[in-house]
Coordinates of C-alpha atoms and ligand atoms in Angstrom, one line a residue:
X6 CA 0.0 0.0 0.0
X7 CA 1.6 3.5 -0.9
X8 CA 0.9 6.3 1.2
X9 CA -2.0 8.0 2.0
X10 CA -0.7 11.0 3.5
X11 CA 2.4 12.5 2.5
X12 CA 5.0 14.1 4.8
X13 CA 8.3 13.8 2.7
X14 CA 8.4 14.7 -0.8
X15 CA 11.8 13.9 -3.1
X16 CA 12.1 15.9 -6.4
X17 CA 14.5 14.1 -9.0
X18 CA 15.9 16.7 -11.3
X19 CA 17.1 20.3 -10.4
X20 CA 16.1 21.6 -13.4
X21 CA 13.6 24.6 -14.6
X22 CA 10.2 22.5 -14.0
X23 CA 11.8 20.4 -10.4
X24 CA 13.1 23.3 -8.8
X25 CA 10.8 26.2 -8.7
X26 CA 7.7 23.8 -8.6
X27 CA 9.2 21.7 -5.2
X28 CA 10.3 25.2 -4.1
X29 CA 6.8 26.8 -3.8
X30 CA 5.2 23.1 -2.5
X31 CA 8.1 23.2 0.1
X32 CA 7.0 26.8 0.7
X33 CA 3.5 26.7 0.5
X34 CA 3.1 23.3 2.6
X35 CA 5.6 23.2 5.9
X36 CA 4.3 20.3 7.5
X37 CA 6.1 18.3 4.3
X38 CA 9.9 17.7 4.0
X39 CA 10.8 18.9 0.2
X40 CA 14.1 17.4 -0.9
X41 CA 15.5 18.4 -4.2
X42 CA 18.3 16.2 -5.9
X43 CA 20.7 16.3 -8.7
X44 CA 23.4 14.4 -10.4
X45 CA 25.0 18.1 -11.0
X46 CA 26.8 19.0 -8.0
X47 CA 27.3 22.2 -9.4
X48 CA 23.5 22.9 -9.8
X49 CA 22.9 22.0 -6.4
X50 CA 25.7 24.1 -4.9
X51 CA 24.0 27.3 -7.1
X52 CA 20.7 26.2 -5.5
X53 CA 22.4 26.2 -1.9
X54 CA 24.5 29.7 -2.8
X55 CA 24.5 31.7 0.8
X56 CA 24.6 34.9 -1.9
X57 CA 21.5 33.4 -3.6
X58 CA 23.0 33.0 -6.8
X59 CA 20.7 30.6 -7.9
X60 CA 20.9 28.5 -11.0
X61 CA 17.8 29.7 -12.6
X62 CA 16.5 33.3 -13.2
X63 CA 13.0 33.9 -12.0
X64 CA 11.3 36.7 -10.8
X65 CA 10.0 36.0 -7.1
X66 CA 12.2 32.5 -7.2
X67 CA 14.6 33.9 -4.6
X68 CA 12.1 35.1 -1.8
X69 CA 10.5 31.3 -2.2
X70 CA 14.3 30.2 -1.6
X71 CA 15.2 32.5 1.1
X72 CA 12.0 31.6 2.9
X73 CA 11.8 27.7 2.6
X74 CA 15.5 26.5 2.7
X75 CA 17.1 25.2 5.8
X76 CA 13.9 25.3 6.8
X77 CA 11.4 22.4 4.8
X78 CA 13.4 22.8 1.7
X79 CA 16.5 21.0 1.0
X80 CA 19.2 20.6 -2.3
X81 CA 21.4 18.0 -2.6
X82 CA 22.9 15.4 -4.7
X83 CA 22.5 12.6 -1.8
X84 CA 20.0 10.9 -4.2
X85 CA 19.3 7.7 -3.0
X86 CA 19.1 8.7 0.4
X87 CA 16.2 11.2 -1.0
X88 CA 14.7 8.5 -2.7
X89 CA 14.0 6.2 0.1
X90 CA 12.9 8.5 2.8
X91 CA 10.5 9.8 0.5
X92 CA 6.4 8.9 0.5
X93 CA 6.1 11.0 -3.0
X94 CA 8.5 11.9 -5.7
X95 CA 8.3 13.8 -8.4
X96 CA 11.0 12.7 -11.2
X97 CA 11.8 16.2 -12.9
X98 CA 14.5 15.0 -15.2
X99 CA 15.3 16.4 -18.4
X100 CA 13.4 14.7 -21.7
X101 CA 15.2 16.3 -24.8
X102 CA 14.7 15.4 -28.2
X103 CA 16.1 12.6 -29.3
X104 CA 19.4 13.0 -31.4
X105 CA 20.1 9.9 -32.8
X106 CA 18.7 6.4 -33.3
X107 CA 14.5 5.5 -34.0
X108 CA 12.2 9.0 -33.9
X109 CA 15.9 11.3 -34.4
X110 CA 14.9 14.8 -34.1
X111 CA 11.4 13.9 -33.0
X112 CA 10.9 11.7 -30.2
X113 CA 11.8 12.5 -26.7
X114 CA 14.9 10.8 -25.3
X115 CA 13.3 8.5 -22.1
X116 CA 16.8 7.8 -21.0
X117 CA 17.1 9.8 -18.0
X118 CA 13.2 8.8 -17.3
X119 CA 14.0 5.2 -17.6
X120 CA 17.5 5.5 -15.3
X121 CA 16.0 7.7 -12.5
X122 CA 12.7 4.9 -12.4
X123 CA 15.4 2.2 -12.2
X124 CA 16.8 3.9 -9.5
X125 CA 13.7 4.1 -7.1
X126 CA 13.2 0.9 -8.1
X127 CA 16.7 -0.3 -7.0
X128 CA 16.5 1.9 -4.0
X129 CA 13.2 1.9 -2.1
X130 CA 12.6 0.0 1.0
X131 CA 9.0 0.9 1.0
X132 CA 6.3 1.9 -1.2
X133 CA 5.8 5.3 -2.8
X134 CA 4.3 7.6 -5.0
X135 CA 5.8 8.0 -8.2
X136 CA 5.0 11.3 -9.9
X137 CA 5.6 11.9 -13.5
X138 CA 6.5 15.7 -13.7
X139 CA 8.5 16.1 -16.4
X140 CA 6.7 16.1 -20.1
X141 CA 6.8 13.1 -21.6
X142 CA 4.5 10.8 -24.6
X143 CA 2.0 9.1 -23.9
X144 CA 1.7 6.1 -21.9
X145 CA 5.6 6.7 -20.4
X146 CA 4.5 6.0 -17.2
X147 CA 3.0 2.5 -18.2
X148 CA 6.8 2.1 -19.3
X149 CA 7.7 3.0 -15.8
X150 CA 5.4 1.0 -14.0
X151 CA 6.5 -2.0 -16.0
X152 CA 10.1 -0.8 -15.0
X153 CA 8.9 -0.2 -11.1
X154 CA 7.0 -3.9 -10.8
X155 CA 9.8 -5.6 -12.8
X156 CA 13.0 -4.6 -10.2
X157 CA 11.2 -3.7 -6.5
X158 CA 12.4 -5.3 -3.7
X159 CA 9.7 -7.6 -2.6
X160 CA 6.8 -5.9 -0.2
X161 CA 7.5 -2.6 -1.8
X162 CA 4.6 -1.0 -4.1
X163 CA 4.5 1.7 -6.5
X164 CA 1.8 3.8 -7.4
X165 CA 2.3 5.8 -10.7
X166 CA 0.7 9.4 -11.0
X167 CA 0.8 12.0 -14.2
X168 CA 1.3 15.8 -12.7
X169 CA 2.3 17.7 -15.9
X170 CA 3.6 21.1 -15.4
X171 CA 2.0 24.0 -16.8
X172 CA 4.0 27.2 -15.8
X173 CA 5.8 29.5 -18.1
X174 CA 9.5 30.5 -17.8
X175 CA 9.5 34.6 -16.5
X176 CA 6.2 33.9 -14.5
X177 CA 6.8 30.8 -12.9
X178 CA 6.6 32.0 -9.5
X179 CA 3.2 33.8 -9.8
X180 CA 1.8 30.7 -12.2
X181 CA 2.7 28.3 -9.5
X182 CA 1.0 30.3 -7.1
X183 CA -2.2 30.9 -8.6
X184 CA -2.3 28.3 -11.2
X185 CA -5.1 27.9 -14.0
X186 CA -5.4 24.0 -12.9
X187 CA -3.6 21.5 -11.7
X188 CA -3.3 18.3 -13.4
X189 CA -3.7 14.8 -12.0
X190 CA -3.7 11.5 -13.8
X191 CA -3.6 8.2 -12.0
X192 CA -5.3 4.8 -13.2
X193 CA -9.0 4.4 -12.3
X194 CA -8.5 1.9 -10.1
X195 CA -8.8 1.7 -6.3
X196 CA -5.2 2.3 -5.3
X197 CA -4.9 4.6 -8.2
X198 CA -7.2 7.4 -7.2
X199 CA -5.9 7.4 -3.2
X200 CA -2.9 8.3 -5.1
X201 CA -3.9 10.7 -6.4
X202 CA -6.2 12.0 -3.3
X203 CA -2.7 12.1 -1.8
X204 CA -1.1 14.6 -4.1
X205 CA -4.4 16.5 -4.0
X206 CA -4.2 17.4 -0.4
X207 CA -0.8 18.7 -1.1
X208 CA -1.7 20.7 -3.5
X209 CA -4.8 21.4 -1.8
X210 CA -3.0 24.2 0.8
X211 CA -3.2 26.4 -1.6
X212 CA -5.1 25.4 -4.2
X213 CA -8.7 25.7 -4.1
X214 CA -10.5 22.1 -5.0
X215 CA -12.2 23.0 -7.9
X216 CA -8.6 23.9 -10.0
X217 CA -7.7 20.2 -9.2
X218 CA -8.9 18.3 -12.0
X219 CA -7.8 14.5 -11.5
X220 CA -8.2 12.1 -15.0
X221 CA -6.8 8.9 -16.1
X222 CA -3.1 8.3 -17.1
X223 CA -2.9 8.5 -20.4
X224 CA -5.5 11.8 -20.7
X225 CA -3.4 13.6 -18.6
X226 CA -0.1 13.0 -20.5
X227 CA -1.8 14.0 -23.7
X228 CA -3.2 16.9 -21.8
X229 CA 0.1 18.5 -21.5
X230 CA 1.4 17.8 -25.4
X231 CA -1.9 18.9 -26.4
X232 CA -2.2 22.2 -24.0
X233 CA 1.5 23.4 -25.6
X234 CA 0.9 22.2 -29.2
X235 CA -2.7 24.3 -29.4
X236 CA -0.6 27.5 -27.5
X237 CA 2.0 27.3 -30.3
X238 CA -0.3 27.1 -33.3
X239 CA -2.2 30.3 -32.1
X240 CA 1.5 31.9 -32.8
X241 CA 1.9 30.6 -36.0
X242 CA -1.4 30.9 -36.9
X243 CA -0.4 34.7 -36.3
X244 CA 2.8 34.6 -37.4
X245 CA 1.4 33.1 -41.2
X246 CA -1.3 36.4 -41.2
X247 CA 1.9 38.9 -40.1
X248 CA 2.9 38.0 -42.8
X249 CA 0.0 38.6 -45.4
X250 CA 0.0 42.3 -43.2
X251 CA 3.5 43.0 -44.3
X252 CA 2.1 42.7 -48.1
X253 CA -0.7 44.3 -47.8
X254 CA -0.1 46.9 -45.6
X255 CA -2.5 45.7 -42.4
X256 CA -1.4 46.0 -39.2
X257 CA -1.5 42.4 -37.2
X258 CA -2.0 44.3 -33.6
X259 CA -4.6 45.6 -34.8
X260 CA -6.1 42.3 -36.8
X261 CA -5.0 40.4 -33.4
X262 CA -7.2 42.7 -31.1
X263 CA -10.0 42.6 -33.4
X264 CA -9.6 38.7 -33.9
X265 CA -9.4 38.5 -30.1
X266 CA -12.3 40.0 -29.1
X267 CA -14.5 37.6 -30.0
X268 CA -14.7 35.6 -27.0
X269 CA -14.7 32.4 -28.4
X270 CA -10.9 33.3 -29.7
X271 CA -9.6 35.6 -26.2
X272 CA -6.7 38.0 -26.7
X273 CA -3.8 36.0 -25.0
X274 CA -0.9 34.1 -27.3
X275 CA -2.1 36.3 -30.2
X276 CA 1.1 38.5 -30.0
X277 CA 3.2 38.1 -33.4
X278 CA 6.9 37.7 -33.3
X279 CA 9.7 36.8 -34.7
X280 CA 9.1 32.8 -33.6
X281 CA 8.3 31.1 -30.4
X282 CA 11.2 29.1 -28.8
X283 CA 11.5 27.9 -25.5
X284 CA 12.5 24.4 -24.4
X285 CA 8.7 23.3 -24.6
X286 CA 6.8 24.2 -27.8
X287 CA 9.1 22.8 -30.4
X288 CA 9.9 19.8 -28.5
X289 CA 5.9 18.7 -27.2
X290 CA 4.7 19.7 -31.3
X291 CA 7.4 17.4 -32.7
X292 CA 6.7 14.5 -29.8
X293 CA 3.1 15.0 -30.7
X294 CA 4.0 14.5 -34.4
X295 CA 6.2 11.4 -33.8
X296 CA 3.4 10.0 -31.5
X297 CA 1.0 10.7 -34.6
X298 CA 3.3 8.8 -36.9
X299 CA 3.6 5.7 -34.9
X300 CA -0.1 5.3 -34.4
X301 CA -0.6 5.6 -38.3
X302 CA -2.2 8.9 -38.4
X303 CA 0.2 10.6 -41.0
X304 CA -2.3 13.4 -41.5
X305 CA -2.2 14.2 -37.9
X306 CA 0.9 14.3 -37.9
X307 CA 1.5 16.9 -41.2
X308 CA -0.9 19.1 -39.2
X309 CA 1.0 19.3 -36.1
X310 CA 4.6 19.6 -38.0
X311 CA 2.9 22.9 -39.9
X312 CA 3.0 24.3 -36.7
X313 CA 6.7 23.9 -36.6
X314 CA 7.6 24.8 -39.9
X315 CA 5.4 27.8 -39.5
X316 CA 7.8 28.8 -36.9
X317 CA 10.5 27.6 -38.4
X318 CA 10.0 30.2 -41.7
X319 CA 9.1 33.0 -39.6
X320 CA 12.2 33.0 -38.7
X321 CA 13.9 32.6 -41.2
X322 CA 11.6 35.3 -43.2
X323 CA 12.5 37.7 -41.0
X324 CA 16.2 37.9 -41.0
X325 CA 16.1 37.6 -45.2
X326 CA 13.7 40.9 -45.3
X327 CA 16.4 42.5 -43.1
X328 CA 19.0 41.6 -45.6
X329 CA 16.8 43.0 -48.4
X330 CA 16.1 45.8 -46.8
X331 CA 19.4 46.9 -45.8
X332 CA 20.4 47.2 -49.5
X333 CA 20.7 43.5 -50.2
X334 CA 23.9 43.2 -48.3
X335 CA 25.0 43.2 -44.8
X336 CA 28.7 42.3 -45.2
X337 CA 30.6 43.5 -42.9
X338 CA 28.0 45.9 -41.4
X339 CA 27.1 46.3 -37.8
X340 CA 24.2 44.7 -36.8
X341 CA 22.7 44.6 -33.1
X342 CA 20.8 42.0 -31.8
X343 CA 19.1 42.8 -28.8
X344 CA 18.2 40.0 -26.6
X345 CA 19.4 36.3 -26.5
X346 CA 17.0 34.3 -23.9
X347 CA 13.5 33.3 -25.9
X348 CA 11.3 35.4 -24.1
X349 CA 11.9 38.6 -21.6
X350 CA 12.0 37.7 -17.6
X351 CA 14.0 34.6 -18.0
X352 CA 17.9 33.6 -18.8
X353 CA 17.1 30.2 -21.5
X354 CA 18.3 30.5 -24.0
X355 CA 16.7 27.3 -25.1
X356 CA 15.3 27.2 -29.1
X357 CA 15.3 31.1 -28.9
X358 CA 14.8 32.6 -32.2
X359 CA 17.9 35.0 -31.7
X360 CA 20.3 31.6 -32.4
X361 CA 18.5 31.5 -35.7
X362 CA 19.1 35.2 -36.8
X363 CA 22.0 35.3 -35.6
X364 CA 23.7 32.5 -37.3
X365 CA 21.4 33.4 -40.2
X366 CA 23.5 36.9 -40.2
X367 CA 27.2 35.4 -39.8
X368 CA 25.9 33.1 -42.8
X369 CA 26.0 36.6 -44.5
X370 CA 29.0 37.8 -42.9
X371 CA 27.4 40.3 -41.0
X372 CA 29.2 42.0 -38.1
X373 CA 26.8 41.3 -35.0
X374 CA 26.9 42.6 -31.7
X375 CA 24.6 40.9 -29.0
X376 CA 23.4 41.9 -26.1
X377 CA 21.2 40.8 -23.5
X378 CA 20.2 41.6 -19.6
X379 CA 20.3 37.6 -18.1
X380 CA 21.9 35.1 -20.4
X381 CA 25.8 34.9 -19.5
X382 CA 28.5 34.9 -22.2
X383 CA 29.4 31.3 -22.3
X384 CA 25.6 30.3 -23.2
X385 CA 25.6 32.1 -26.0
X386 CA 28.4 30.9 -27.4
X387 CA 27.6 27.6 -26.5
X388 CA 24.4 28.0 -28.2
X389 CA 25.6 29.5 -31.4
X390 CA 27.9 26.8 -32.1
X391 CA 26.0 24.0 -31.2
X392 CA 25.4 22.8 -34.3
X393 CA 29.6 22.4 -35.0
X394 CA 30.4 26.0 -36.0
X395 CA 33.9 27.5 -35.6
X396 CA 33.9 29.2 -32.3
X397 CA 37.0 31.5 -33.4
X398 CA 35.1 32.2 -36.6
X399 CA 32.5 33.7 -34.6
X400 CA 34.1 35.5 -31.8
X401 CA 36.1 37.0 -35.3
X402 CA 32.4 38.4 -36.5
X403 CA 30.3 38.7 -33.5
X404 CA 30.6 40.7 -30.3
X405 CA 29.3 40.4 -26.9
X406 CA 27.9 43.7 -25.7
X407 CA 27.7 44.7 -21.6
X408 CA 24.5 47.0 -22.7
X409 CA 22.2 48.0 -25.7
X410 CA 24.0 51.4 -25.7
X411 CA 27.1 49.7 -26.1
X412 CA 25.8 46.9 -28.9
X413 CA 24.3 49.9 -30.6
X414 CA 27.4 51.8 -31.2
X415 CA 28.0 52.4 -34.6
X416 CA 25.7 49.9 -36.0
X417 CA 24.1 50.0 -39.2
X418 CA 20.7 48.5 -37.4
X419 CA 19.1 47.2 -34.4
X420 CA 17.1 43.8 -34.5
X421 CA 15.1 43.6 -31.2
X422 CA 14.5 39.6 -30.7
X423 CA 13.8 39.5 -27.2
X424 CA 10.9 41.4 -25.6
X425 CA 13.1 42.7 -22.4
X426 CA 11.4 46.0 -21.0
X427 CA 14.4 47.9 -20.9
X428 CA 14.5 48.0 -24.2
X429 CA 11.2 49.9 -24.5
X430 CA 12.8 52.2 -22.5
X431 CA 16.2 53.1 -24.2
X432 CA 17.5 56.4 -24.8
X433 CA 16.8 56.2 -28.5
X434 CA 17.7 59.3 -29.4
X435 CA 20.8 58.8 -27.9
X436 CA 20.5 55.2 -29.7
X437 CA 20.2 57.0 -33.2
X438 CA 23.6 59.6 -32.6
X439 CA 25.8 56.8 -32.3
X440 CA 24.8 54.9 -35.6
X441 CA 25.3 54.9 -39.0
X442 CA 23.0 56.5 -41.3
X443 CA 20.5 55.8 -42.6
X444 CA 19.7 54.2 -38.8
X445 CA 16.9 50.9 -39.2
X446 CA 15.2 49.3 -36.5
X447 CA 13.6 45.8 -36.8
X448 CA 11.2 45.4 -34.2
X449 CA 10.4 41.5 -33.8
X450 CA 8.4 41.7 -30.9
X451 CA 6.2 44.3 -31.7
X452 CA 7.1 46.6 -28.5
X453 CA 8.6 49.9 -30.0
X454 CA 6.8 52.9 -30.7
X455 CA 7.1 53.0 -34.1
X456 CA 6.1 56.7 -34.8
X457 CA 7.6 58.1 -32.0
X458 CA 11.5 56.5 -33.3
X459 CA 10.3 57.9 -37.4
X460 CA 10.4 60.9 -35.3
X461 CA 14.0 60.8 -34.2
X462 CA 14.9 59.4 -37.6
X463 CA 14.9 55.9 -37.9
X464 CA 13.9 53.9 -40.4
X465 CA 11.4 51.3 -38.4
X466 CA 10.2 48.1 -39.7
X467 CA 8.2 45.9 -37.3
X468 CA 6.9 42.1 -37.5
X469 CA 3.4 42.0 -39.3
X470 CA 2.7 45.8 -39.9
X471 CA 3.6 47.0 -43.6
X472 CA 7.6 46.2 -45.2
X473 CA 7.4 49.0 -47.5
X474 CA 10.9 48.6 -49.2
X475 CA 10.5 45.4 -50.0
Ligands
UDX505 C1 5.2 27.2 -22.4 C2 3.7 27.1 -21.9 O1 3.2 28.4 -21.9 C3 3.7 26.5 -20.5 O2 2.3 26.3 -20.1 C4 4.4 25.2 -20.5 O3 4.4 24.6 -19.2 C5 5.8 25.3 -21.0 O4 5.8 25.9 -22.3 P1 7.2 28.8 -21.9 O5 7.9 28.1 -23.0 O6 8.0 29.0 -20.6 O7 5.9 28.1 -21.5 O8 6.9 30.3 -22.4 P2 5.6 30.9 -23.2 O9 5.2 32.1 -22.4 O10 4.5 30.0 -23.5 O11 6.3 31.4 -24.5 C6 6.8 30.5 -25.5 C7 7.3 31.3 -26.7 O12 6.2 31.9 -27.4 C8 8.2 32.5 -26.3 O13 9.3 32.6 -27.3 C9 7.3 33.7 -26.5 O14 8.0 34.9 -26.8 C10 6.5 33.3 -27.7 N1 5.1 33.9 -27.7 C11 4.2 33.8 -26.7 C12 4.8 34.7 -28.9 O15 5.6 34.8 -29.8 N2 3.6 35.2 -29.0 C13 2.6 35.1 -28.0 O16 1.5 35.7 -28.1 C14 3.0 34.4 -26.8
ADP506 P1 13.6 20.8 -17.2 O1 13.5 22.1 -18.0 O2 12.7 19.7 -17.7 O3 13.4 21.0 -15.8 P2 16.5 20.6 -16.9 O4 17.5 20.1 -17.9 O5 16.5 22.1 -16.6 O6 15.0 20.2 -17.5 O7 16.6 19.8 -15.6 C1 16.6 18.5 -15.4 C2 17.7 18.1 -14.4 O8 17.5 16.7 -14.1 C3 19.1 18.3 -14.7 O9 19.7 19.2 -13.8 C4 19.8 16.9 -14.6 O10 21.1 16.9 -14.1 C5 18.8 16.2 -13.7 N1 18.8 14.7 -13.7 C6 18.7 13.9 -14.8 N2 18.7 12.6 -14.5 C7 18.9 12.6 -13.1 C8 19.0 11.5 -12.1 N3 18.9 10.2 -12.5 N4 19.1 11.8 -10.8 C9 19.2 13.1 -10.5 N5 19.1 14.2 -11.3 C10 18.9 13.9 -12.6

């Protein structure tokens, strides 16, 4: 029999989903032990910083931390030890797409699932709850049951629950606080639903009842793909009509506002840009896709993949009407990209559309200064040459700027890919006497005021409102 009532909690994984999420159920539940583990000792050394340099970037993340460790909340990379005093874990373990093998480039890499459930299973002395946190395909945690049953000690049992997480990077803190819903999937059996009553009552200190919606296994995992793929094509559905506004001269705010009105549609993730990114979006559409595949449902699948490929050309569209519109050529020219991470209020860096624009500029030998608020130097370089470029063959064309001023100076034009407030803010007149002339803009995020930067001088061009050089 697994728990009914849970009093120590142990979160596998470190990462951006395991360690705010087990920081705010450590804070907002004291009666429970929360224990956060890691293979990377230096991860877990950033988490237990005395200076609170923690590992992550999140606004509010560091109160949470300041207020719950040493006291119910603990990091370390004693993970076996974790494991078996635990009623509940949450495994929180990284699921990246898979680079080689069966389902390359689509499917998610179970690896670290599979290793971390062969570890409880090696490890526990008595029987547990076994969350799924991290976003998997469908029916992983029947894989991980069969994994559990196959290797426990004798006695021990396993219940298997689905928990997926739902907050966005930037407003984690505030999403975990107040969330939309939370998500519980458990099998419909006896033992399966006092699982899941367990994890309810933790939640339940701060969540009201009715934002706890528990449903099978399987509905639950495809909850989560499902929740993220339909998020994503309402950007590329905007992104594909930014693009009929450029060439005709409509303006996709105001098509979005209007299009969002109607309260069957709503207003939020109608925002065009230059391309989502993010560590979730690309990966859940293309799991989605694979998943589609596999069951013989190739349509499906070419539906989903749109999404993707939607994103995927905005991208690319967007850079190439920068090259056209500064003259056809940006050898050697200054351009400066402001912002690296792939949304404001965060440091990840993860499938940001900056890596695309960037390289897409060194491609045309472009001179590019970068700058952003959070992500560190090292990232972006890491990031940039991921894919086996020369790393002295960029750091010979592309600069790493300690402000926008400073990335601005004597640039030819500005490409704003990250929507960081400051940047709303700049001194842009002072922006415009330190380029060269004629001085463009490219807004990709749709957050300048465009007449108000005419006025100073600059020749503006913004994501989805009229290209008129081209
Ligand atoms: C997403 C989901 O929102 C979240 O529920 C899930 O748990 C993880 O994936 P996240 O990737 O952190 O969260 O960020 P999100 O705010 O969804 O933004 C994703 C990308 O879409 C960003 O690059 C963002 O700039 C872009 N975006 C978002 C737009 O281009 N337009 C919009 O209108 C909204
Ligand atoms: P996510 O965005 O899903 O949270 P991250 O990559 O940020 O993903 O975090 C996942 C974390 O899980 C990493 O820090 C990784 O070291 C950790 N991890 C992976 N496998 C194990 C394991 N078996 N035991 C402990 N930690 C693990």
């Amino acid at each position: 029999m697994a728990p009914t009532q849970v009093k120590k909690i142990c979160c596998i994984g470190a990462g951006y989903v395991g360690g705010p999420t087990c920081a705010v159920i450590a804070l907002k539940c004291p009666n429970i032990i929360v224990t956060i583990v890691d293979l990377n000792q230096a991860r877990i050394d950033a988490w237990n910083s005395p200076t609170f340099d923690l590992p992550i970037y999140e606004p509010g993340l560091e109160d949470v931390i300041r207020e719950a460790r040493g006291r119910n909340l603990f990091f370390t990379t004693e993970v076996d030890k974790a494991i078996d005093e635990a009623d509940l874990i949450f495994v929180s373990v990284n699921t990246p797409t898979k680079k080689s093998g069966v389902g390359k480039g689509f499917a998610a890499d179970l690896n670290y699932i599979e290793l971390a459930t062969r570890q409880i299973a090696r490890i526990a002395t008595t029987s547990k709850i076994v969350v799924e946190k991290s976003t998997v395909p469908c029916r992983t945690a029947e894989s991980m049951r069969t994994i559990l049953d196959a290797n426990s000690r004798p006695g021990v049992h396993f219940d298997i629950l689905s928990n997926p997480e739902f907050l966005a990077e930037g407003t984690a803190i505030a999403d975990l606080f107040a969330p939309d819903r939370v998500l519980i999937g458990s099998l419909q059996t006896e033992e399966g639903k006092k699982a899941s009553a367990a994890l309810s009552a933790v939640y339940n200190n701060w969540v009201p009842t009715d934002r706890i919606l528990t449903v099978g296994l399987w509905s639950s995992e495809l909850s989560k793909l499902a929740a993220n793929a339909m998020l994503a094509q309402r950007i590329s559905s905007i992104n594909a009509l930014s693009a009929i506004c450029e060439a005709t001269g409509a303006n996709i705010d105001e098509v979005a506002y209007a299009v969002g009105k109607d309260s069957r549609i709503g207003p939020k993730f109608l925002k065009a840009s230059v391309g989502f990114g993010g560590s979730c979006f690309q990966k859940d559409i293309l799991n989605l896709v694979y998943l589609s595949e596999t069951l013989h449902l190739p349509e499906v699948a070419a539906y989903w993949k749109a999404v993707v490929d939607m994103n995927e050309y905005q991208k690319n569209r967007f850079s190439s009407n920068i090259v056209k519109t500064l003259f056809s050529t940006v050898t050697n020219k200054k351009i400066a990209v402001l912002g690296f991470a792939f949304k404001k209020d965060t440091g990840d860096t993860r499938e940001s559309a900056s890596i695309t624009l960037i390289n897409n500029f060194f491609q045309e030998a472009a001179n590019v200064t970068v700058y952003d608020p959070e992500v560190k130097e090292a990232q972006i370089w890491q990031d940039l040459t991921e894919n086996g470029g020369d790393l002295a063959a960029y750091k010979k064309k592309i600069t790493i700027s300690n402000s926008a001023l400073e990335a601005c100076e004597g640039a030819a034009a500005i490409v704003i890919a990250t929507e960081w407030d400051e940047f709303r803010t700049l001194d842009w007149t002072a922006v415009h006497s330190k380029m060269s002339k004629p001085a463009f803009v490219f807004d990709g995020r749709l957050i300048l005021d465009a007449p108000a930067l005419r006025a100073i001088g600059f020749s503006v061009h913004q994501i989805g409102s009229g290209w008129p050089s081209l």
